[in-house]
Amino acid sequence: MSAFVGDPGNALPLTGERTIPGLAEENYWFRRHEVVYQRLADRCIDRDVLEAGCGEGYGADLIADVARNVIGLDYDEATVAHVRARYPRVDIRHGNLAELPLADNSVDVVVNFQVIEHLWDQAQFAAECYRVLRPGGVFLVSTPNRITFSPGRDTPLNPFHTRELNAAELTELLVTAGFTLESMLGVFHGAGLTVMDERHGGSIIEAQVQRAVADAPWPDQLLADVAAVRTDDFDLTPAGERNIDDSLDLVAIAVRP
C-alpha cells in the first residue's frame, strides 16, 4: 500500500521507514512514538535543541512549542523539503548523522527518537552527539527494545533497521561514548491497550503485522481500535518499577558531564 502525508506537491510516502501523522492505519505507531516527545518535552524548555533524524518533522515542531531553538537534521532531501514547507518553526538542515554539521558545544539537547536502530555506525553517532552537546547537555534516545521487537531473531524484523538494542546494550553504547546515564525508561501498553490486545488475539501489534504481511483489508474492529489509540494509552515507566526487558521501546536520558 502506498500513502502520503503533507501538502500536495510536498508529500512524503509511507514506506515503513518513518512514522507519519494523519493516517488511521499508522496511528498506533505514531502515538507510540509521539508519547515520548510529549513526556520528555520539558527537558527542552528554553534550550537549544537538535533533533538528529527528524523524519516527517512532527516531533521537532512539538519541541518548538517549548524550546528556544530547534534544529532538525535529516539525510533525505525530500524529507528536508517537506519539513521546511510544513514546519517553519524548525531550522531544518540536510546532513549525515555520522558527521553532524554543527560546531562543538553548540546545543543543550540532542533528541534521537526511533532512529539509532537505523544507523550503521551507532558508536560514531553517539560520539558526534557528545561532541555537539555543551557540558551538562542531555541526550534523549528512544529505540525499539530488541527483546520484544524482534524476539528470537539474529537480524531485525524491520528491514530498515541495522542493529536493534536491549537496555544493557543501549547503556553500554552511551557510557562508552562518555555519557552518564541518568535514567532508562520503558514504553508499555496501558490499560486501554491491554484491553485491545485481548480483543485481538493477545496482541494488537501482531494483528497489524499479520494484516500487513497478508496485504489484506483491515477488519473494521482492528481499524477502529488502531485509529482510536492516543498517547495516554501508553505508560512510560522507569526501569525498576517494571522489568525493562519487557518494554516495547527503550528511552534513555543521558548527560554529557
PDB file of C-alpha atoms in Angstrom:
ATOM      1  CA  MET A   1       0.000   0.000   0.000  1.00  0.00           C
ATOM      2  CA  SER A   2       1.236   3.497  -0.779  1.00  0.00           C
ATOM      3  CA  ALA A   3       0.099   6.510   1.204  1.00  0.00           C
ATOM      4  CA  PHE A   4       1.186  10.104   1.511  1.00  0.00           C
ATOM      5  CA  VAL A   5       1.168  12.860   4.073  1.00  0.00           C
ATOM      6  CA  GLY A   6       1.588  16.605   3.659  1.00  0.00           C
ATOM      7  CA  ASP A   7       0.542  19.323   1.286  1.00  0.00           C
ATOM      8  CA  PRO A   8       0.075  18.492  -2.387  1.00  0.00           C
ATOM      9  CA  GLY A   9       3.414  18.643  -4.146  1.00  0.00           C
ATOM     10  CA  ASN A  10       5.246  18.219  -0.843  1.00  0.00           C
ATOM     11  CA  ALA A  11       4.050  14.816   0.329  1.00  0.00           C
ATOM     12  CA  LEU A  12       6.084  12.071   1.949  1.00  0.00           C
ATOM     13  CA  PRO A  13       5.472   8.414   1.039  1.00  0.00           C
ATOM     14  CA  LEU A  14       4.636   5.933   3.780  1.00  0.00           C
ATOM     15  CA  THR A  15       7.449   3.446   3.141  1.00  0.00           C
ATOM     16  CA  GLY A  16       7.744   1.775   6.541  1.00  0.00           C
ATOM     17  CA  GLU A  17      10.986   3.601   7.296  1.00  0.00           C
ATOM     18  CA  ARG A  18       9.394   6.576   9.053  1.00  0.00           C
ATOM     19  CA  THR A  19       6.237   7.143  11.080  1.00  0.00           C
ATOM     20  CA  ILE A  20       3.846   9.859   9.954  1.00  0.00           C
ATOM     21  CA  PRO A  21       0.761  11.552  11.425  1.00  0.00           C
ATOM     22  CA  GLY A  22      -2.699  11.715   9.968  1.00  0.00           C
ATOM     23  CA  LEU A  23      -3.197   8.125   8.789  1.00  0.00           C
ATOM     24  CA  ALA A  24      -5.649   5.833  10.601  1.00  0.00           C
ATOM     25  CA  GLU A  25      -3.703   2.661   9.758  1.00  0.00           C
ATOM     26  CA  GLU A  26      -0.465   4.219  11.067  1.00  0.00           C
ATOM     27  CA  ASN A  27      -1.960   5.761  14.196  1.00  0.00           C
ATOM     28  CA  TYR A  28      -0.786   3.107  16.697  1.00  0.00           C
ATOM     29  CA  TRP A  29       2.870   3.576  15.722  1.00  0.00           C
ATOM     30  CA  PHE A  30       2.542   7.349  15.501  1.00  0.00           C
ATOM     31  CA  ARG A  31       1.084   7.597  19.030  1.00  0.00           C
ATOM     32  CA  ARG A  32       3.694   5.155  20.369  1.00  0.00           C
ATOM     33  CA  HIS A  33       6.392   7.499  19.102  1.00  0.00           C
ATOM     34  CA  GLU A  34       4.591  10.733  19.976  1.00  0.00           C
ATOM     35  CA  VAL A  35       4.217   9.830  23.652  1.00  0.00           C
ATOM     36  CA  VAL A  36       7.979  10.043  24.191  1.00  0.00           C
ATOM     37  CA  TYR A  37       8.124  13.541  22.676  1.00  0.00           C
ATOM     38  CA  GLN A  38       5.267  14.664  24.905  1.00  0.00           C
ATOM     39  CA  ARG A  39       6.616  13.184  28.132  1.00  0.00           C
ATOM     40  CA  LEU A  40      10.185  14.453  27.631  1.00  0.00           C
ATOM     41  CA  ALA A  41       9.397  17.871  26.134  1.00  0.00           C
ATOM     42  CA  ASP A  42      10.086  19.545  29.470  1.00  0.00           C
ATOM     43  CA  ARG A  43      13.765  18.634  29.104  1.00  0.00           C
ATOM     44  CA  CYS A  44      13.830  21.038  26.130  1.00  0.00           C
ATOM     45  CA  ILE A  45      12.296  24.115  27.761  1.00  0.00           C
ATOM     46  CA  ASP A  46      14.249  27.257  26.795  1.00  0.00           C
ATOM     47  CA  ARG A  47      17.054  25.095  25.353  1.00  0.00           C
ATOM     48  CA  ASP A  48      18.840  24.941  22.016  1.00  0.00           C
ATOM     49  CA  VAL A  49      17.783  21.561  20.649  1.00  0.00           C
ATOM     50  CA  LEU A  50      18.962  19.360  17.797  1.00  0.00           C
ATOM     51  CA  GLU A  51      16.676  16.608  16.588  1.00  0.00           C
ATOM     52  CA  ALA A  52      19.082  14.267  14.798  1.00  0.00           C
ATOM     53  CA  GLY A  53      16.989  12.319  12.302  1.00  0.00           C
ATOM     54  CA  CYS A  54      13.802  14.367  12.496  1.00  0.00           C
ATOM     55  CA  GLY A  55      11.873  12.425   9.850  1.00  0.00           C
ATOM     56  CA  GLU A  56       8.484  13.913   8.986  1.00  0.00           C
ATOM     57  CA  GLY A  57       9.068  16.757  11.454  1.00  0.00           C
ATOM     58  CA  TYR A  58       6.065  16.496  13.770  1.00  0.00           C
ATOM     59  CA  GLY A  59       8.297  15.855  16.797  1.00  0.00           C
ATOM     60  CA  ALA A  60      10.629  18.754  16.116  1.00  0.00           C
ATOM     61  CA  ASP A  61       7.574  21.003  15.772  1.00  0.00           C
ATOM     62  CA  LEU A  62       6.199  19.737  19.098  1.00  0.00           C
ATOM     63  CA  ILE A  63       9.532  20.541  20.750  1.00  0.00           C
ATOM     64  CA  ALA A  64       9.419  24.007  19.176  1.00  0.00           C
ATOM     65  CA  ASP A  65       6.475  24.782  21.476  1.00  0.00           C
ATOM     66  CA  VAL A  66       8.892  24.981  24.429  1.00  0.00           C
ATOM     67  CA  ALA A  67      12.474  25.206  23.123  1.00  0.00           C
ATOM     68  CA  ARG A  68      14.473  28.366  22.424  1.00  0.00           C
ATOM     69  CA  ASN A  69      15.579  26.995  19.070  1.00  0.00           C
ATOM     70  CA  VAL A  70      15.080  23.686  17.250  1.00  0.00           C
ATOM     71  CA  ILE A  71      17.392  22.402  14.548  1.00  0.00           C
ATOM     72  CA  GLY A  72      16.091  19.438  12.576  1.00  0.00           C
ATOM     73  CA  LEU A  73      18.546  17.251  10.696  1.00  0.00           C
ATOM     74  CA  ASP A  74      17.801  14.537   8.165  1.00  0.00           C
ATOM     75  CA  TYR A  75      19.762  12.793   5.397  1.00  0.00           C
ATOM     76  CA  ASP A  76      16.837  12.617   2.949  1.00  0.00           C
ATOM     77  CA  GLU A  77      16.463  15.705   0.753  1.00  0.00           C
ATOM     78  CA  ALA A  78      12.741  15.174   0.118  1.00  0.00           C
ATOM     79  CA  THR A  79      12.170  14.965   3.872  1.00  0.00           C
ATOM     80  CA  VAL A  80      14.125  18.178   4.413  1.00  0.00           C
ATOM     81  CA  ALA A  81      11.992  19.957   1.805  1.00  0.00           C
ATOM     82  CA  HIS A  82       8.809  18.637   3.425  1.00  0.00           C
ATOM     83  CA  VAL A  83       9.809  19.819   6.909  1.00  0.00           C
ATOM     84  CA  ARG A  84      10.858  23.231   5.589  1.00  0.00           C
ATOM     85  CA  ALA A  85       7.448  23.718   3.964  1.00  0.00           C
ATOM     86  CA  ARG A  86       5.274  22.259   6.696  1.00  0.00           C
ATOM     87  CA  TYR A  87       7.044  23.237   9.928  1.00  0.00           C
ATOM     88  CA  PRO A  88       8.522  26.745   9.564  1.00  0.00           C
ATOM     89  CA  ARG A  89       9.498  26.928  13.256  1.00  0.00           C
ATOM     90  CA  VAL A  90      12.092  24.190  12.684  1.00  0.00           C
ATOM     91  CA  ASP A  91      15.547  25.148  11.399  1.00  0.00           C
ATOM     92  CA  ILE A  92      15.782  22.154   9.066  1.00  0.00           C
ATOM     93  CA  ARG A  93      19.146  21.101   7.633  1.00  0.00           C
ATOM     94  CA  HIS A  94      20.378  18.337   5.369  1.00  0.00           C
ATOM     95  CA  GLY A  95      23.202  16.214   6.730  1.00  0.00           C
ATOM     96  CA  ASN A  96      24.730  12.911   7.738  1.00  0.00           C
ATOM     97  CA  LEU A  97      24.187  11.762  11.319  1.00  0.00           C
ATOM     98  CA  ALA A  98      27.673  10.233  11.355  1.00  0.00           C
ATOM     99  CA  GLU A  99      29.148  13.732  10.827  1.00  0.00           C
ATOM    100  CA  LEU A 100      26.796  16.239  12.421  1.00  0.00           C
ATOM    101  CA  PRO A 101      27.083  19.622  10.654  1.00  0.00           C
ATOM    102  CA  LEU A 102      27.253  21.547  13.940  1.00  0.00           C
ATOM    103  CA  ALA A 103      30.095  23.092  15.911  1.00  0.00           C
ATOM    104  CA  ASP A 104      31.415  21.615  19.140  1.00  0.00           C
ATOM    105  CA  ASN A 105      29.444  22.532  22.284  1.00  0.00           C
ATOM    106  CA  SER A 106      26.647  24.157  20.266  1.00  0.00           C
ATOM    107  CA  VAL A 107      23.377  22.679  21.638  1.00  0.00           C
ATOM    108  CA  ASP A 108      21.859  21.860  25.019  1.00  0.00           C
ATOM    109  CA  VAL A 109      19.794  18.835  23.996  1.00  0.00           C
ATOM    110  CA  VAL A 110      20.075  16.197  21.275  1.00  0.00           C
ATOM    111  CA  VAL A 111      16.865  14.294  20.557  1.00  0.00           C
ATOM    112  CA  ASN A 112      17.085  10.989  18.698  1.00  0.00           C
ATOM    113  CA  PHE A 113      13.824   9.076  18.780  1.00  0.00           C
ATOM    114  CA  GLN A 114      13.373   5.824  16.847  1.00  0.00           C
ATOM    115  CA  VAL A 115      16.425   6.483  14.674  1.00  0.00           C
ATOM    116  CA  ILE A 116      19.545   4.931  16.187  1.00  0.00           C
ATOM    117  CA  GLU A 117      18.420   1.419  15.165  1.00  0.00           C
ATOM    118  CA  HIS A 118      18.645   2.582  11.521  1.00  0.00           C
ATOM    119  CA  LEU A 119      22.299   3.626  11.747  1.00  0.00           C
ATOM    120  CA  TRP A 120      25.262   1.559  10.607  1.00  0.00           C
ATOM    121  CA  ASP A 121      27.774   3.228  12.951  1.00  0.00           C
ATOM    122  CA  GLN A 122      25.938   3.830  16.198  1.00  0.00           C
ATOM    123  CA  ALA A 123      29.133   4.438  18.190  1.00  0.00           C
ATOM    124  CA  GLN A 124      30.236   7.182  15.796  1.00  0.00           C
ATOM    125  CA  PHE A 125      26.838   8.827  16.038  1.00  0.00           C
ATOM    126  CA  ALA A 126      26.893   8.751  19.859  1.00  0.00           C
ATOM    127  CA  ALA A 127      30.379  10.302  19.815  1.00  0.00           C
ATOM    128  CA  GLU A 128      29.117  13.059  17.493  1.00  0.00           C
ATOM    129  CA  CYS A 129      26.217  13.799  19.838  1.00  0.00           C
ATOM    130  CA  TYR A 130      28.672  14.065  22.741  1.00  0.00           C
ATOM    131  CA  ARG A 131      30.774  16.490  20.681  1.00  0.00           C
ATOM    132  CA  VAL A 132      27.984  18.917  19.787  1.00  0.00           C
ATOM    133  CA  LEU A 133      26.454  18.973  23.271  1.00  0.00           C
ATOM    134  CA  ARG A 134      27.502  21.580  25.790  1.00  0.00           C
ATOM    135  CA  PRO A 135      28.773  20.337  29.178  1.00  0.00           C
ATOM    136  CA  GLY A 136      25.722  19.292  31.164  1.00  0.00           C
ATOM    137  CA  GLY A 137      23.777  18.791  27.938  1.00  0.00           C
ATOM    138  CA  VAL A 138      21.233  15.995  27.594  1.00  0.00           C
ATOM    139  CA  PHE A 139      20.990  13.211  25.025  1.00  0.00           C
ATOM    140  CA  LEU A 140      17.444  11.812  24.722  1.00  0.00           C
ATOM    141  CA  VAL A 141      17.229   8.477  22.890  1.00  0.00           C
ATOM    142  CA  SER A 142      14.382   6.095  22.158  1.00  0.00           C
ATOM    143  CA  THR A 143      14.608   2.846  20.235  1.00  0.00           C
ATOM    144  CA  PRO A 144      12.679  -0.424  19.905  1.00  0.00           C
ATOM    145  CA  ASN A 145      13.589  -2.969  22.558  1.00  0.00           C
ATOM    146  CA  ARG A 146      15.263  -5.777  20.622  1.00  0.00           C
ATOM    147  CA  ILE A 147      13.999  -8.389  23.071  1.00  0.00           C
ATOM    148  CA  THR A 148      10.336  -7.679  22.344  1.00  0.00           C
ATOM    149  CA  PHE A 149      10.534  -6.095  18.872  1.00  0.00           C
ATOM    150  CA  SER A 150      12.453  -8.890  17.133  1.00  0.00           C
ATOM    151  CA  PRO A 151      12.201 -11.773  19.606  1.00  0.00           C
ATOM    152  CA  GLY A 152      14.418 -14.764  18.968  1.00  0.00           C
ATOM    153  CA  ARG A 153      15.916 -13.277  15.796  1.00  0.00           C
ATOM    154  CA  ASP A 154      19.569 -12.695  14.892  1.00  0.00           C
ATOM    155  CA  THR A 155      18.587  -9.921  12.466  1.00  0.00           C
ATOM    156  CA  PRO A 156      15.967  -7.183  12.951  1.00  0.00           C
ATOM    157  CA  LEU A 157      12.413  -7.898  11.861  1.00  0.00           C
ATOM    158  CA  ASN A 158      12.176  -4.419  10.304  1.00  0.00           C
ATOM    159  CA  PRO A 159      14.191  -4.354   7.050  1.00  0.00           C
ATOM    160  CA  PHE A 160      15.125  -0.701   7.649  1.00  0.00           C
ATOM    161  CA  HIS A 161      16.856  -1.499  10.951  1.00  0.00           C
ATOM    162  CA  THR A 162      20.563  -2.307  11.017  1.00  0.00           C
ATOM    163  CA  ARG A 163      21.043  -3.093  14.705  1.00  0.00           C
ATOM    164  CA  GLU A 164      18.457  -3.172  17.472  1.00  0.00           C
ATOM    165  CA  LEU A 165      19.455  -2.897  21.131  1.00  0.00           C
ATOM    166  CA  ASN A 166      18.361  -4.136  24.506  1.00  0.00           C
ATOM    167  CA  ALA A 167      18.651  -1.961  27.624  1.00  0.00           C
ATOM    168  CA  ALA A 168      22.112  -3.217  28.568  1.00  0.00           C
ATOM    169  CA  GLU A 169      23.444  -2.668  25.036  1.00  0.00           C
ATOM    170  CA  LEU A 170      21.998   0.847  24.823  1.00  0.00           C
ATOM    171  CA  THR A 171      23.520   1.688  28.201  1.00  0.00           C
ATOM    172  CA  GLU A 172      26.916   0.378  27.101  1.00  0.00           C
ATOM    173  CA  LEU A 173      26.760   2.418  23.886  1.00  0.00           C
ATOM    174  CA  LEU A 174      26.051   5.648  25.757  1.00  0.00           C
ATOM    175  CA  VAL A 175      28.550   5.113  28.566  1.00  0.00           C
ATOM    176  CA  THR A 176      31.300   4.158  26.110  1.00  0.00           C
ATOM    177  CA  ALA A 177      30.704   7.484  24.308  1.00  0.00           C
ATOM    178  CA  GLY A 178      31.317   9.309  27.587  1.00  0.00           C
ATOM    179  CA  PHE A 179      27.749   9.938  28.750  1.00  0.00           C
ATOM    180  CA  THR A 180      26.406   9.412  32.253  1.00  0.00           C
ATOM    181  CA  LEU A 181      23.111   7.523  32.193  1.00  0.00           C
ATOM    182  CA  GLU A 182      20.555   9.481  34.188  1.00  0.00           C
ATOM    183  CA  SER A 183      17.679   7.070  33.659  1.00  0.00           C
ATOM    184  CA  MET A 184      16.363   4.257  31.499  1.00  0.00           C
ATOM    185  CA  LEU A 185      12.631   4.048  30.912  1.00  0.00           C
ATOM    186  CA  GLY A 186      10.377   1.697  29.004  1.00  0.00           C
ATOM    187  CA  VAL A 187       7.257   2.236  26.910  1.00  0.00           C
ATOM    188  CA  PHE A 188       4.468  -0.183  27.834  1.00  0.00           C
ATOM    189  CA  HIS A 189       0.818  -0.664  26.935  1.00  0.00           C
ATOM    190  CA  GLY A 190      -1.517   0.960  29.427  1.00  0.00           C
ATOM    191  CA  ALA A 191      -4.902  -0.365  30.492  1.00  0.00           C
ATOM    192  CA  GLY A 192      -6.773   0.621  27.316  1.00  0.00           C
ATOM    193  CA  LEU A 193      -4.267  -1.031  25.017  1.00  0.00           C
ATOM    194  CA  THR A 194      -4.217  -4.131  27.205  1.00  0.00           C
ATOM    195  CA  VAL A 195      -7.955  -4.462  26.549  1.00  0.00           C
ATOM    196  CA  MET A 196      -7.318  -4.037  22.810  1.00  0.00           C
ATOM    197  CA  ASP A 197      -4.603  -6.719  22.990  1.00  0.00           C
ATOM    198  CA  GLU A 198      -7.134  -9.143  24.446  1.00  0.00           C
ATOM    199  CA  ARG A 199      -9.704  -8.237  21.804  1.00  0.00           C
ATOM    200  CA  HIS A 200      -7.253  -9.041  19.001  1.00  0.00           C
ATOM    201  CA  GLY A 201      -5.973 -12.438  19.999  1.00  0.00           C
ATOM    202  CA  GLY A 202      -3.473 -11.277  22.613  1.00  0.00           C
ATOM    203  CA  SER A 203      -1.589  -8.605  20.648  1.00  0.00           C
ATOM    204  CA  ILE A 204      -2.852  -5.627  18.666  1.00  0.00           C
ATOM    205  CA  ILE A 205       0.701  -5.314  17.310  1.00  0.00           C
ATOM    206  CA  GLU A 206       0.664  -8.832  15.905  1.00  0.00           C
ATOM    207  CA  ALA A 207      -2.803  -8.257  14.453  1.00  0.00           C
ATOM    208  CA  GLN A 208      -1.437  -5.281  12.489  1.00  0.00           C
ATOM    209  CA  VAL A 209       1.652  -7.209  11.380  1.00  0.00           C
ATOM    210  CA  GLN A 210      -0.467 -10.105  10.115  1.00  0.00           C
ATOM    211  CA  ARG A 211      -2.614  -7.726   8.079  1.00  0.00           C
ATOM    212  CA  ALA A 212       0.481  -6.123   6.572  1.00  0.00           C
ATOM    213  CA  VAL A 213       2.084  -9.470   5.715  1.00  0.00           C
ATOM    214  CA  ALA A 214      -1.116 -10.708   4.102  1.00  0.00           C
ATOM    215  CA  ASP A 215      -1.618  -7.357   2.321  1.00  0.00           C
ATOM    216  CA  ALA A 216      -5.278  -7.797   3.203  1.00  0.00           C
ATOM    217  CA  PRO A 217      -8.028  -5.284   4.015  1.00  0.00           C
ATOM    218  CA  TRP A 218      -8.234  -4.157   7.634  1.00  0.00           C
ATOM    219  CA  PRO A 219     -11.002  -5.725   9.716  1.00  0.00           C
ATOM    220  CA  ASP A 220     -13.374  -2.981  10.837  1.00  0.00           C
ATOM    221  CA  GLN A 221     -12.769  -3.550  14.555  1.00  0.00           C
ATOM    222  CA  LEU A 222      -8.982  -3.533  14.181  1.00  0.00           C
ATOM    223  CA  LEU A 223      -9.002  -0.314  12.157  1.00  0.00           C
ATOM    224  CA  ALA A 224     -11.359   1.351  14.635  1.00  0.00           C
ATOM    225  CA  ASP A 225      -9.180   0.358  17.588  1.00  0.00           C
ATOM    226  CA  VAL A 226      -5.924   1.422  15.925  1.00  0.00           C
ATOM    227  CA  ALA A 227      -7.427   4.769  14.891  1.00  0.00           C
ATOM    228  CA  ALA A 228      -8.610   5.355  18.472  1.00  0.00           C
ATOM    229  CA  VAL A 229      -5.188   4.951  20.141  1.00  0.00           C
ATOM    230  CA  ARG A 230      -3.928   8.030  21.990  1.00  0.00           C
ATOM    231  CA  THR A 231      -0.652   8.805  23.725  1.00  0.00           C
ATOM    232  CA  ASP A 232      -2.359   8.394  27.109  1.00  0.00           C
ATOM    233  CA  ASP A 233      -2.820   4.715  26.255  1.00  0.00           C
ATOM    234  CA  PHE A 234       0.930   4.174  26.747  1.00  0.00           C
ATOM    235  CA  ASP A 235       2.868   4.127  30.001  1.00  0.00           C
ATOM    236  CA  LEU A 236       6.431   5.465  30.218  1.00  0.00           C
ATOM    237  CA  THR A 237       7.886   3.699  33.236  1.00  0.00           C
ATOM    238  CA  PRO A 238      11.368   3.827  34.824  1.00  0.00           C
ATOM    239  CA  ALA A 239      13.441   0.666  34.943  1.00  0.00           C
ATOM    240  CA  GLY A 240      12.998  -0.843  38.390  1.00  0.00           C
ATOM    241  CA  GLU A 241       9.265  -0.163  38.546  1.00  0.00           C
ATOM    242  CA  ARG A 242       8.720  -2.699  35.756  1.00  0.00           C
ATOM    243  CA  ASN A 243      11.021  -5.159  34.045  1.00  0.00           C
ATOM    244  CA  ILE A 244      12.740  -3.065  31.381  1.00  0.00           C
ATOM    245  CA  ASP A 245      13.295  -6.179  29.248  1.00  0.00           C
ATOM    246  CA  ASP A 246       9.512  -6.447  28.847  1.00  0.00           C
ATOM    247  CA  SER A 247       9.166  -2.928  27.431  1.00  0.00           C
ATOM    248  CA  LEU A 248       8.152  -2.193  23.853  1.00  0.00           C
ATOM    249  CA  ASP A 249      10.593   0.694  23.402  1.00  0.00           C
ATOM    250  CA  LEU A 250      13.582   1.862  25.428  1.00  0.00           C
ATOM    251  CA  VAL A 251      14.008   5.501  26.388  1.00  0.00           C
ATOM    252  CA  ALA A 252      17.371   6.674  27.703  1.00  0.00           C
ATOM    253  CA  ILE A 253      18.186  10.027  29.285  1.00  0.00           C
ATOM    254  CA  ALA A 254      21.957  10.551  29.217  1.00  0.00           C
ATOM    255  CA  VAL A 255      24.025  13.562  30.289  1.00  0.00           C
ATOM    256  CA  ARG A 256      27.313  14.876  28.976  1.00  0.00           C
ATOM    257  CA  PRO A 257      29.407  15.545  32.135  1.00  0.00           C
TER     258      PRO A 257
END
